[in-house]
Coordinates of C-alpha atoms in Angstrom, one line a residue:
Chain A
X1 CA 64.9 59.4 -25.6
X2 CA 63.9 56.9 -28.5
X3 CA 64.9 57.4 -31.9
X4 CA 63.1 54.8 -34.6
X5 CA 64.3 54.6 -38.1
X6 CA 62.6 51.9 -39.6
X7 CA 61.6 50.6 -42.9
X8 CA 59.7 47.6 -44.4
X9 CA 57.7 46.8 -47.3
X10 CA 54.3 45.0 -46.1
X11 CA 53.0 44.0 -49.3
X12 CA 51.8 46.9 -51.3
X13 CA 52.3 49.3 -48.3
X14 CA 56.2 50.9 -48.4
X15 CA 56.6 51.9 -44.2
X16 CA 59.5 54.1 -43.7
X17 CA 58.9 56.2 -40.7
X18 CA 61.1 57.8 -38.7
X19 CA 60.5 59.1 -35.3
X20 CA 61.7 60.3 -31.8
X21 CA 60.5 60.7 -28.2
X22 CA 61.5 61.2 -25.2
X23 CA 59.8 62.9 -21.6
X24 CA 56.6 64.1 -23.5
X25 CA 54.6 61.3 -25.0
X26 CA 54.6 61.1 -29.0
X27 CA 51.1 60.1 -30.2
X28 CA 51.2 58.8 -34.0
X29 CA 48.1 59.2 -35.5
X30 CA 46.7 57.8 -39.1
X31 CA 43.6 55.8 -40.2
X32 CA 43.6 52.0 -40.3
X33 CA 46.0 50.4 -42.5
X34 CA 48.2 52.9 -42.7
X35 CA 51.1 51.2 -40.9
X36 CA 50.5 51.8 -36.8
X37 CA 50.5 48.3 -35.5
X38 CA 53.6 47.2 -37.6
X39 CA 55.2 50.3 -36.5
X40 CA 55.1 49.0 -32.8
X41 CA 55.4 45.4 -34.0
X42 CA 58.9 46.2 -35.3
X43 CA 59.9 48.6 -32.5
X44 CA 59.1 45.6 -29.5
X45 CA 61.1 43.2 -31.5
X46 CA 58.4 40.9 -33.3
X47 CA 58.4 42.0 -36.6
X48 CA 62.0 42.6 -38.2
X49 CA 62.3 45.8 -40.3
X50 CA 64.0 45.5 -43.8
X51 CA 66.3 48.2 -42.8
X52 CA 66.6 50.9 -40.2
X53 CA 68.3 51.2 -36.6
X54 CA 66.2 52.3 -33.2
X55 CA 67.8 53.3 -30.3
X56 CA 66.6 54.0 -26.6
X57 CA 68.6 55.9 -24.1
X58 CA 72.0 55.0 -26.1
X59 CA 71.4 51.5 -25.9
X60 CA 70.9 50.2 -30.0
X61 CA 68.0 47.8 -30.0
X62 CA 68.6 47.2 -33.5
X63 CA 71.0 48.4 -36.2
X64 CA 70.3 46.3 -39.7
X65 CA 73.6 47.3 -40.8
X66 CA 75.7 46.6 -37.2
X67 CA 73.4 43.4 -37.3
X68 CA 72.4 44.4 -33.6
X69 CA 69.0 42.6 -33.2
X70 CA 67.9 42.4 -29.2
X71 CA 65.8 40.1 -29.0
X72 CA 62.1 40.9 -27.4
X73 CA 62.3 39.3 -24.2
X74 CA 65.0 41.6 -23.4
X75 CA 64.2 44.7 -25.3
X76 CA 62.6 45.9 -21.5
X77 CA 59.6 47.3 -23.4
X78 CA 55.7 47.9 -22.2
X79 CA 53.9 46.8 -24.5
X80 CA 49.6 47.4 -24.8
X81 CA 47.7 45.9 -28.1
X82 CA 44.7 46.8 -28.9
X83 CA 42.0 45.3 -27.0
X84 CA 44.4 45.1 -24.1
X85 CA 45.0 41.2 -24.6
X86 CA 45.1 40.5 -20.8
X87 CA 45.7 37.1 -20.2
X88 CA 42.2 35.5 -19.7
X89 CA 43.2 32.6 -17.3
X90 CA 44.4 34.7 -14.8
X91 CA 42.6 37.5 -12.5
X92 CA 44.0 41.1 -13.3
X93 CA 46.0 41.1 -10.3
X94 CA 47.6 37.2 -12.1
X95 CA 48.1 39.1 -15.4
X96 CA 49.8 41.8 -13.2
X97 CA 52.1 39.6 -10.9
X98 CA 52.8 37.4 -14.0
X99 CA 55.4 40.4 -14.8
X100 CA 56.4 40.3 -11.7
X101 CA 57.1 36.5 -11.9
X102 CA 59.1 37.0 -14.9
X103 CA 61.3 39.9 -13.6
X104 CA 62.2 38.4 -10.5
X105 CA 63.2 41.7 -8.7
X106 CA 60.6 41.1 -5.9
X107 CA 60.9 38.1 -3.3
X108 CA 57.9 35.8 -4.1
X109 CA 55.7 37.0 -1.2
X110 CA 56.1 40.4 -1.9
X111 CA 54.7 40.3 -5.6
X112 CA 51.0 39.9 -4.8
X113 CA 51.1 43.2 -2.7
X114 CA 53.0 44.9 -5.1
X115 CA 50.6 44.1 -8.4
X116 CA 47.7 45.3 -5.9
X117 CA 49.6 48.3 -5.5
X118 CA 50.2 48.9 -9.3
X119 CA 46.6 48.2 -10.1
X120 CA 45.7 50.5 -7.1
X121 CA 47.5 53.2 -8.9
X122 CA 45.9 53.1 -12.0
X123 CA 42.5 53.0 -10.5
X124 CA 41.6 49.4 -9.9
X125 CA 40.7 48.1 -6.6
X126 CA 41.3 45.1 -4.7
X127 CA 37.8 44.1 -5.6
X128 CA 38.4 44.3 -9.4
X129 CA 41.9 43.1 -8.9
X130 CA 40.4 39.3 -8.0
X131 CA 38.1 39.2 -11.0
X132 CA 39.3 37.8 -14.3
X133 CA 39.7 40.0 -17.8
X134 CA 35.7 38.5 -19.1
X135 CA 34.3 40.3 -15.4
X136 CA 35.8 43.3 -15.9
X137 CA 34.8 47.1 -17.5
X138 CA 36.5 48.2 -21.0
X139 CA 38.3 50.3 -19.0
X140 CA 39.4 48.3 -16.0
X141 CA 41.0 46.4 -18.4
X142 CA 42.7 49.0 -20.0
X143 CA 44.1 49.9 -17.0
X144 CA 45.4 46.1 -15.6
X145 CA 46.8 46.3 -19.0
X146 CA 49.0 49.3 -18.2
X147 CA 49.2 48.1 -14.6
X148 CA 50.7 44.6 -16.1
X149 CA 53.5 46.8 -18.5
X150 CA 54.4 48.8 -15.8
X151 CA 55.4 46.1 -13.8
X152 CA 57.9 45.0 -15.7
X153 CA 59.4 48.2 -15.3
X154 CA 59.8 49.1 -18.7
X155 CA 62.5 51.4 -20.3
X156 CA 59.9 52.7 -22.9
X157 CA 56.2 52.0 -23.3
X158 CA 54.1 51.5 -26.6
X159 CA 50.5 51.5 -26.4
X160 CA 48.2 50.5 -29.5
X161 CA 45.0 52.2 -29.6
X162 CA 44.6 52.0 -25.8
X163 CA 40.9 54.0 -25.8
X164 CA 39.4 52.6 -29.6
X165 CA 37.7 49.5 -27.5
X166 CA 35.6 51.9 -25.1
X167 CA 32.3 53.5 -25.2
X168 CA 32.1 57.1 -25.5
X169 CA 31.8 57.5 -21.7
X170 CA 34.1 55.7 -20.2
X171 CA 36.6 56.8 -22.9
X172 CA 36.4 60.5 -22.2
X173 CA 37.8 59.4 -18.0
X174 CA 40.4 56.7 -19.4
X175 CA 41.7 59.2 -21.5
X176 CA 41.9 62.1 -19.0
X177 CA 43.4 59.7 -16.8
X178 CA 45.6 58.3 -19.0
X179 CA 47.1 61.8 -20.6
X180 CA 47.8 62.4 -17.0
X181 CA 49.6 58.9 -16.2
X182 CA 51.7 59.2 -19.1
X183 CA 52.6 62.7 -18.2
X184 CA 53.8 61.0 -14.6
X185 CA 55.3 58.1 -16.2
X186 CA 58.3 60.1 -18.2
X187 CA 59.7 57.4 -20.1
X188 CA 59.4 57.3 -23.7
X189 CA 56.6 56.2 -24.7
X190 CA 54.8 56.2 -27.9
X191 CA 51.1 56.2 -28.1
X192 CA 49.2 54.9 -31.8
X193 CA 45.5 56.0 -32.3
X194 CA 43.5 56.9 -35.4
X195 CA 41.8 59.1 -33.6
X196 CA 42.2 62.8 -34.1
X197 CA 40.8 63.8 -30.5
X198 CA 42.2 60.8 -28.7
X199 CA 45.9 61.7 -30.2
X200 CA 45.9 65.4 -29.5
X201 CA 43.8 65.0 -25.3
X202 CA 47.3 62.4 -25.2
X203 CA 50.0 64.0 -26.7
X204 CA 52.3 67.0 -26.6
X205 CA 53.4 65.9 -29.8
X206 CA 51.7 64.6 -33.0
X207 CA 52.9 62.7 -35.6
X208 CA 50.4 61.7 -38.5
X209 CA 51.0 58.6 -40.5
X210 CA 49.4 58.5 -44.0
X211 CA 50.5 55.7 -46.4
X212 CA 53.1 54.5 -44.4
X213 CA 55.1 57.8 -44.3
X214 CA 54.7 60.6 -41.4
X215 CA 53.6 62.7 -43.4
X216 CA 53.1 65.3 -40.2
X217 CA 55.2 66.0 -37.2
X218 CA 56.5 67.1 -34.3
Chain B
X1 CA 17.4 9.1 -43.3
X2 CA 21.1 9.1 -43.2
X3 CA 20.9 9.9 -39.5
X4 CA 19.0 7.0 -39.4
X5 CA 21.1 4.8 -41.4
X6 CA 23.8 5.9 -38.6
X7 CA 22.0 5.1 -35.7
X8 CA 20.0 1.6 -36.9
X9 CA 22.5 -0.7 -36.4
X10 CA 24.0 0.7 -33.4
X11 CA 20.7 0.6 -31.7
X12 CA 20.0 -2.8 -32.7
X13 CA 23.3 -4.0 -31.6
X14 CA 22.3 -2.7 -28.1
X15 CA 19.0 -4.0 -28.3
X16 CA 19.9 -7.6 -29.2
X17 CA 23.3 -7.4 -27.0
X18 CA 20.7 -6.8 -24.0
X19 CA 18.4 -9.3 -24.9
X20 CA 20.5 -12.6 -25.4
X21 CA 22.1 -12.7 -21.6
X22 CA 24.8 -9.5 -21.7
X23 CA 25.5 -11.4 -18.7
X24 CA 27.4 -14.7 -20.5
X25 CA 28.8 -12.9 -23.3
X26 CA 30.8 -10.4 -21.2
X27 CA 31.6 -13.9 -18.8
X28 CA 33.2 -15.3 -22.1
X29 CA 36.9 -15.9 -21.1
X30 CA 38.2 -14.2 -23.8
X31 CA 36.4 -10.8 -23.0
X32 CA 38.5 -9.5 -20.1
X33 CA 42.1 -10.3 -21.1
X34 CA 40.4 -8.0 -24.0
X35 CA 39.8 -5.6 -22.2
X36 CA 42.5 -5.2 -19.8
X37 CA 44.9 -5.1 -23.0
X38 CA 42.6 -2.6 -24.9
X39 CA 42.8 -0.4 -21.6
X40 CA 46.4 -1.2 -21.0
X41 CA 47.4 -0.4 -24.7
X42 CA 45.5 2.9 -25.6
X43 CA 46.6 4.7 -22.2
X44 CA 50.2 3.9 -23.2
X45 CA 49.9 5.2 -26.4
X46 CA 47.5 8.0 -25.9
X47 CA 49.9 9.5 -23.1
X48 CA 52.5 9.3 -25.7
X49 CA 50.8 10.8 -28.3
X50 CA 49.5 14.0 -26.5
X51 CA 53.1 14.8 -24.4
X52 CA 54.9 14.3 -27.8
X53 CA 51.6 16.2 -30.2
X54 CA 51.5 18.5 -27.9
X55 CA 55.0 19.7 -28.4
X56 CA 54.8 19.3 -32.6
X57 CA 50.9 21.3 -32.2
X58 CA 52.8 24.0 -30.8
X59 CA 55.6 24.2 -33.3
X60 CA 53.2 23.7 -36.2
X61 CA 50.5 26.2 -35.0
X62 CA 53.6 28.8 -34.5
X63 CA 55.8 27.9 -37.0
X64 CA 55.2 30.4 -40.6
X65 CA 56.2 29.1 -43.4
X66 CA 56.8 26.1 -45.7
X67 CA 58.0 23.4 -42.6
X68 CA 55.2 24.0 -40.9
X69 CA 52.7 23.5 -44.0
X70 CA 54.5 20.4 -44.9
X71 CA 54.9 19.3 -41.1
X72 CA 50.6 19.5 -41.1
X73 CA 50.2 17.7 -44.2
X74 CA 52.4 14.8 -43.6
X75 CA 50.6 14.6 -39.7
X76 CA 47.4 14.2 -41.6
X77 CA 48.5 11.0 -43.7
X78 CA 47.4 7.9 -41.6
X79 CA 44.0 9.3 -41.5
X80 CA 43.9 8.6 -45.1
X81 CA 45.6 6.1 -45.3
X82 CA 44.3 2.5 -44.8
X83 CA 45.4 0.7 -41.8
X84 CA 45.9 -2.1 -43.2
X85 CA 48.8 -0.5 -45.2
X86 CA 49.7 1.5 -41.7
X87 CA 50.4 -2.5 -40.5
X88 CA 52.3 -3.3 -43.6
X89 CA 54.5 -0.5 -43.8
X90 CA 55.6 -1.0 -40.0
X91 CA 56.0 -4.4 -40.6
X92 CA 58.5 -3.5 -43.5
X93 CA 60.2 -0.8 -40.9
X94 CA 59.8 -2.6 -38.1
X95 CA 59.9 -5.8 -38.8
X96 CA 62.8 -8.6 -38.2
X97 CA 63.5 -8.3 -42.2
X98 CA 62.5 -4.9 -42.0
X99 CA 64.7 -1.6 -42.1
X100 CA 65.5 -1.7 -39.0
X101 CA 65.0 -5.1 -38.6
X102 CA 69.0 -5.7 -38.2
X103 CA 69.3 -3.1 -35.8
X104 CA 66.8 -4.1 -33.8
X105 CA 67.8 -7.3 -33.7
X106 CA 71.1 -6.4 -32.3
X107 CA 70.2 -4.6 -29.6
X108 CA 68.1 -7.5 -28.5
X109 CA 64.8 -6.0 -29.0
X110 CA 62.0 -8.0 -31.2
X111 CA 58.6 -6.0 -32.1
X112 CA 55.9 -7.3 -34.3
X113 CA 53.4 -9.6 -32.6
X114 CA 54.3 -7.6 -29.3
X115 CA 51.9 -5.8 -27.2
X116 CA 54.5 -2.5 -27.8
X117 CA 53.7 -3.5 -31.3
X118 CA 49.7 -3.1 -30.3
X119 CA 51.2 0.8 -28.7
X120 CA 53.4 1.7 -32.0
X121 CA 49.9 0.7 -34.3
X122 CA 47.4 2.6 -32.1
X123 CA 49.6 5.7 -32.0
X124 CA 50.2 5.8 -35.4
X125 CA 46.2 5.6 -36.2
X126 CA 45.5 8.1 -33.5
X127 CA 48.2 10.7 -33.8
X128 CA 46.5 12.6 -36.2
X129 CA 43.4 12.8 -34.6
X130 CA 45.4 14.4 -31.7
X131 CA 47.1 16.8 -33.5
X132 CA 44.5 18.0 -35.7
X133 CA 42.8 19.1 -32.2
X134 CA 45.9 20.2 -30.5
X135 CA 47.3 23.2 -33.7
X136 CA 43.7 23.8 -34.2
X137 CA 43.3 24.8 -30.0
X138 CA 47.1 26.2 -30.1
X139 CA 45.9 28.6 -33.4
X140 CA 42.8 30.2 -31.4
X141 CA 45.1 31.7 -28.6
X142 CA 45.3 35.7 -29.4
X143 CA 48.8 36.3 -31.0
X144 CA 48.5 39.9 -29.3
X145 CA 48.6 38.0 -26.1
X146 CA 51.8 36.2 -26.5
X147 CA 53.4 39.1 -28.1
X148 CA 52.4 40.9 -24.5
X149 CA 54.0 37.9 -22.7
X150 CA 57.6 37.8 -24.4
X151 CA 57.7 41.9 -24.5
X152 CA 57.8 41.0 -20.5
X153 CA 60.2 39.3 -20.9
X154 CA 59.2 35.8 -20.6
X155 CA 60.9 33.1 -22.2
X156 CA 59.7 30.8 -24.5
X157 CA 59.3 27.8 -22.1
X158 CA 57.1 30.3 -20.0
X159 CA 55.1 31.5 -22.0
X160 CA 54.2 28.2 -23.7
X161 CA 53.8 26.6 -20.0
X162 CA 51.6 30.0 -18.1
X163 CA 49.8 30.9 -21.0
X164 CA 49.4 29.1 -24.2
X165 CA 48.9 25.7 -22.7
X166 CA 46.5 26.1 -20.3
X167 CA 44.6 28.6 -22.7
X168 CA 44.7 25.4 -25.0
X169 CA 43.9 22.5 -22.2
X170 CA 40.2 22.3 -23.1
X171 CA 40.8 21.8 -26.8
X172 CA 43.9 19.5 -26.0
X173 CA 41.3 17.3 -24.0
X174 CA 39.0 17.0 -27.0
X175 CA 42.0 16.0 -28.7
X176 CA 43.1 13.2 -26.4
X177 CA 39.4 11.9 -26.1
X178 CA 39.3 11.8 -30.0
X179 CA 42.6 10.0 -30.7
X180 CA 42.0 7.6 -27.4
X181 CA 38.8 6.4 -29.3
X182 CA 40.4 5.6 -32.4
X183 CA 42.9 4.1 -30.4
X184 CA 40.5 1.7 -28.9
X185 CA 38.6 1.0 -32.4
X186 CA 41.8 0.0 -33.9
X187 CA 41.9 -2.9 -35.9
X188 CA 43.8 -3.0 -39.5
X189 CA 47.4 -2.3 -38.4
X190 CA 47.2 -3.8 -35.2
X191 CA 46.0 -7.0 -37.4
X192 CA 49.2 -6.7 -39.7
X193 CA 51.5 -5.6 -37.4
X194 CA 50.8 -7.2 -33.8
X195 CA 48.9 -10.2 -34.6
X196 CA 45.9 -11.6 -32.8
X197 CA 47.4 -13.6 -29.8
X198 CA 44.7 -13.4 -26.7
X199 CA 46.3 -11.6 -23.4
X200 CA 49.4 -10.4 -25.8
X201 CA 47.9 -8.7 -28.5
X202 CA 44.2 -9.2 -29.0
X203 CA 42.5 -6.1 -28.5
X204 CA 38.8 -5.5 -27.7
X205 CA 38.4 -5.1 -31.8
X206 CA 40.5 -8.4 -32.5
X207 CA 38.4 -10.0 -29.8
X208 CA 35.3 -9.4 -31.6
X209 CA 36.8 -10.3 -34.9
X210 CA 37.7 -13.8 -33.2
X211 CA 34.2 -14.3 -31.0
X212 CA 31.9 -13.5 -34.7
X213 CA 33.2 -17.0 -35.3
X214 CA 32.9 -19.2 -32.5
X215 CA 30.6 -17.3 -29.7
X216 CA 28.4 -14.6 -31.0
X217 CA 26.9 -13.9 -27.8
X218 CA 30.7 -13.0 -26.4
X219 CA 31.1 -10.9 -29.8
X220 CA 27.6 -9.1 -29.2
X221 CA 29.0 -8.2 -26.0
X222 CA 32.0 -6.6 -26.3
X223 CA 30.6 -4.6 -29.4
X224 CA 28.0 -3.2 -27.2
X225 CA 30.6 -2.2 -24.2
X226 CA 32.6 -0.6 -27.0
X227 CA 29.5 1.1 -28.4
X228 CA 29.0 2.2 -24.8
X229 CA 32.4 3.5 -24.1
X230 CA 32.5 5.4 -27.2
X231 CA 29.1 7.2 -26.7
X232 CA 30.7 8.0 -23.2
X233 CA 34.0 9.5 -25.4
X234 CA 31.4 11.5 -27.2
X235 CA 30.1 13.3 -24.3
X236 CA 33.1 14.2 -22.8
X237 CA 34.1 15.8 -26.1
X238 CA 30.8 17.6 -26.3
X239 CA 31.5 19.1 -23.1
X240 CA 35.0 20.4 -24.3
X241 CA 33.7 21.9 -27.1
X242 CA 35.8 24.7 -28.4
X243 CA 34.7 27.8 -28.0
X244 CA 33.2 27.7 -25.0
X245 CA 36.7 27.5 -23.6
X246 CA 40.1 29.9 -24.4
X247 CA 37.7 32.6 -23.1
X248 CA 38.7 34.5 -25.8
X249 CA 36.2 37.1 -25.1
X250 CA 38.0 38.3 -22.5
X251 CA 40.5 40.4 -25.0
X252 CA 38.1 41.2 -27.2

């Protein structure tokens, strides 16, 4: 369960939102500039809230007023922008097994196997996994985007408009696919979109951002 | 007609440097020293200047707020400023009456009219030239992207080593090829501040400075091997041009 109590003034726009998730994802929906991205921004760590205190499976994150800040390299969060920002240097199954090269769980030789494995289970075959982010589909790289957060094994995922990049076919299969990974996944995870089919195909629950206030929820 | 203004005397240096026997200038005795010190000289200080820009690209390009503002600003001040000035003011620093003239002295250590005097003028004139290159490569990384790599838990060092800088390389290249061929033109500070001693301090510049009054031929020479090398610099940068090279693309 993730409980997020944040606010934060971002020039003219006052954020104060206030949400929790937990097994079922929570899709927060609302049109551009209405506070999404920062929203995530402040829950991985990046972008420090004026005030407010988030919490993940009893472990505080941050807490203004108990000056708890974690910092983001150790918040243990999956994190997907917009666009997917894979890491263009590196083939998917690199951007994958760079995770794994950060965690350190896995003995060296292991990791390549196992980033095959995690792309394989999103979808995304050996053949793909060799080519670099330029080479690949929209949605192949949505999906080595997922592939690469999951490897970290993450406490809680956050994914920023993960279906706004594709075209109207492929996004009607990466979402089906995705409502169904997430339902898989159960960890917390908290899915932004503006749109209103994307967020209600994902989610259980809807919350609606408007004016940096949910103004709608679960 | 200013292109041609540009190009005129360049070509007619070549022209005339090949006619009147290339041969006997380049064989002048004072050409070589020249050019071993010019080579010797702007490898030292362009390795310093990109391991130690690199480092100060990094923090300015990341850094928010007013250091890092101020931090680009002051960077930029030796390209406008004259090096001539560059040579006095490390003279005053520098030098054995200088600020840290005392100091220096102590410890046993003598600059001006040194070849590490030639090093300390070159890198101040080409610094800039580097770093402008090196925040402006560091800036066109996707901030999403480094976001992505600390939320998985890299650290700093990793994340600047696995994916900003080789993300930046191309445009770090430009950089070094741009501040290695002001390196090489320098003239002004090395003037003031290193003297014009053959085989010590007399760069390929100084050498030409010297040859205009005793062998033009020798003077011809070296301006058209410089003229040569530089058109060489050019290309390489041409084929680093930005854009062409963080593959930023690939995340949009």
């Amino acid at each position: 369960m993730m409980t997020v109590r944040l606010k934060r003034q971002l020039g003219a726009l006052a954020l104060d939102v206030d949400l929790r998730f937990g097994d079922a994802p929570l899709v927060l929906c609302g049109a551009s500039g209405s506070g999404k991205t920062s929203t995530l921004r402040m829950i991985t760590g990046v972008l420090r809230p004026d005030m407010g205190h988030i919490d993940l499976d009893g472990t505080v994150l941050f807490d203004r007023d108990a000056g708890v800040d974690v910092p983001v390299e150790e918040r243990r969060l999956g994190y997907v922008p917009q666009d997917a920002a894979l890491f263009p240097h590196l083939s998917a199954r690199e951007n994958v097994r760079f995770a794994l090269d950060v965690s350190g769980t896995l003995a060296r030789r292991e990791r390549n196997a196992r980033a095959l494995q995690l792309l394989g289970e999103l979808g995304v075959g050996p053949d793909a996994a060799s080519r670099r982010p330029a080479e690949l589909s929209g949605g192949e790289r949505q999906r080595v985007a997922l592939a690469r957060a999951l490897a970290s094994e993450p406490r809680a995922l956050l994914l920023d408009e993960p279906l706004s990049a594709l075209d109207p076919a492929t996004r009607q299969t990466v979402r089906a696919f995705l409502a169904q990974t997430l339902q898989r996944l159960r960890i917390p995870t908290l899915v932004v979109t503006h749109d209103r089919e994307d967020a209600e195909a994902l989610g259980a629950q809807v919350a609606v951002l408007e004016g940096g206030r949910v103004v709608a929820g679960p | 007609m200013l292109l041609l203004f540009l190009l005129v005397p360049l070509g007619g240096l070549l022209v005339r440097a090949a006619i009147t026997h290339p041969g006997a200038g380049l064989a002048s005795p004072a050409v070589w020293p020249a050019l071993r010190l010019s080579l010797f000289t702007t490898t030292c200080s362009t390795v310093c200047v990109a391991v130690l820009g690199t480092a100060l690209a990094w923090r300015i390009a990341r850094g928010q707020g007013a250091w890092a503002r101020w931090a680009e600003t002051a960077s930029q001040l030796p390209v406008v400023i004259p090096p001539a000035v560059a040579g006095v003011a490390m003279l005053l620093v520098f030098g054995r009456r200088g600020v840290f003239g005392p100091l220096l002295d102590r410890a046993g250590i003598a600059l001006p009219f040194t070849t590490a005097a030639v090093v300390m003028a070159e890198i101040f004139v080409s610094a800039p030239f580097f770093l402008q290159a090196a925040t402006a490569a560091f800036r066109r990384i996707d901030e999403p992207m480094l976001i992505v790599a600390r939320t998985l838990g890299a650290s700093p060092p990793r994340v600047f080593f696995r994916i900003a800088l080789p993300l930046a390389l191309p445009g770090l290249w430009g950089g070094v090829a741009m501040s290695w061929a002001r390196a090489l033109g320098e003239f002004g500070a090395t003037l003031m501040f290193a003297g014009n001693m053959p085989g010590r301090t007399q760069t390929l510049p100084l050498a030409i400075y010297s040859a205009l009054e005793s062998d033009l031929d020798a003077a011809q020479a070296i301006a058209a091997l410089m003229v040569v090398i530089a058109f060489l610099v050019l290309l390489v940068l041409r084929a680093l041009q930005p854009g062409t090279v963080t593959g930023g693309g690939a995340a949009r």
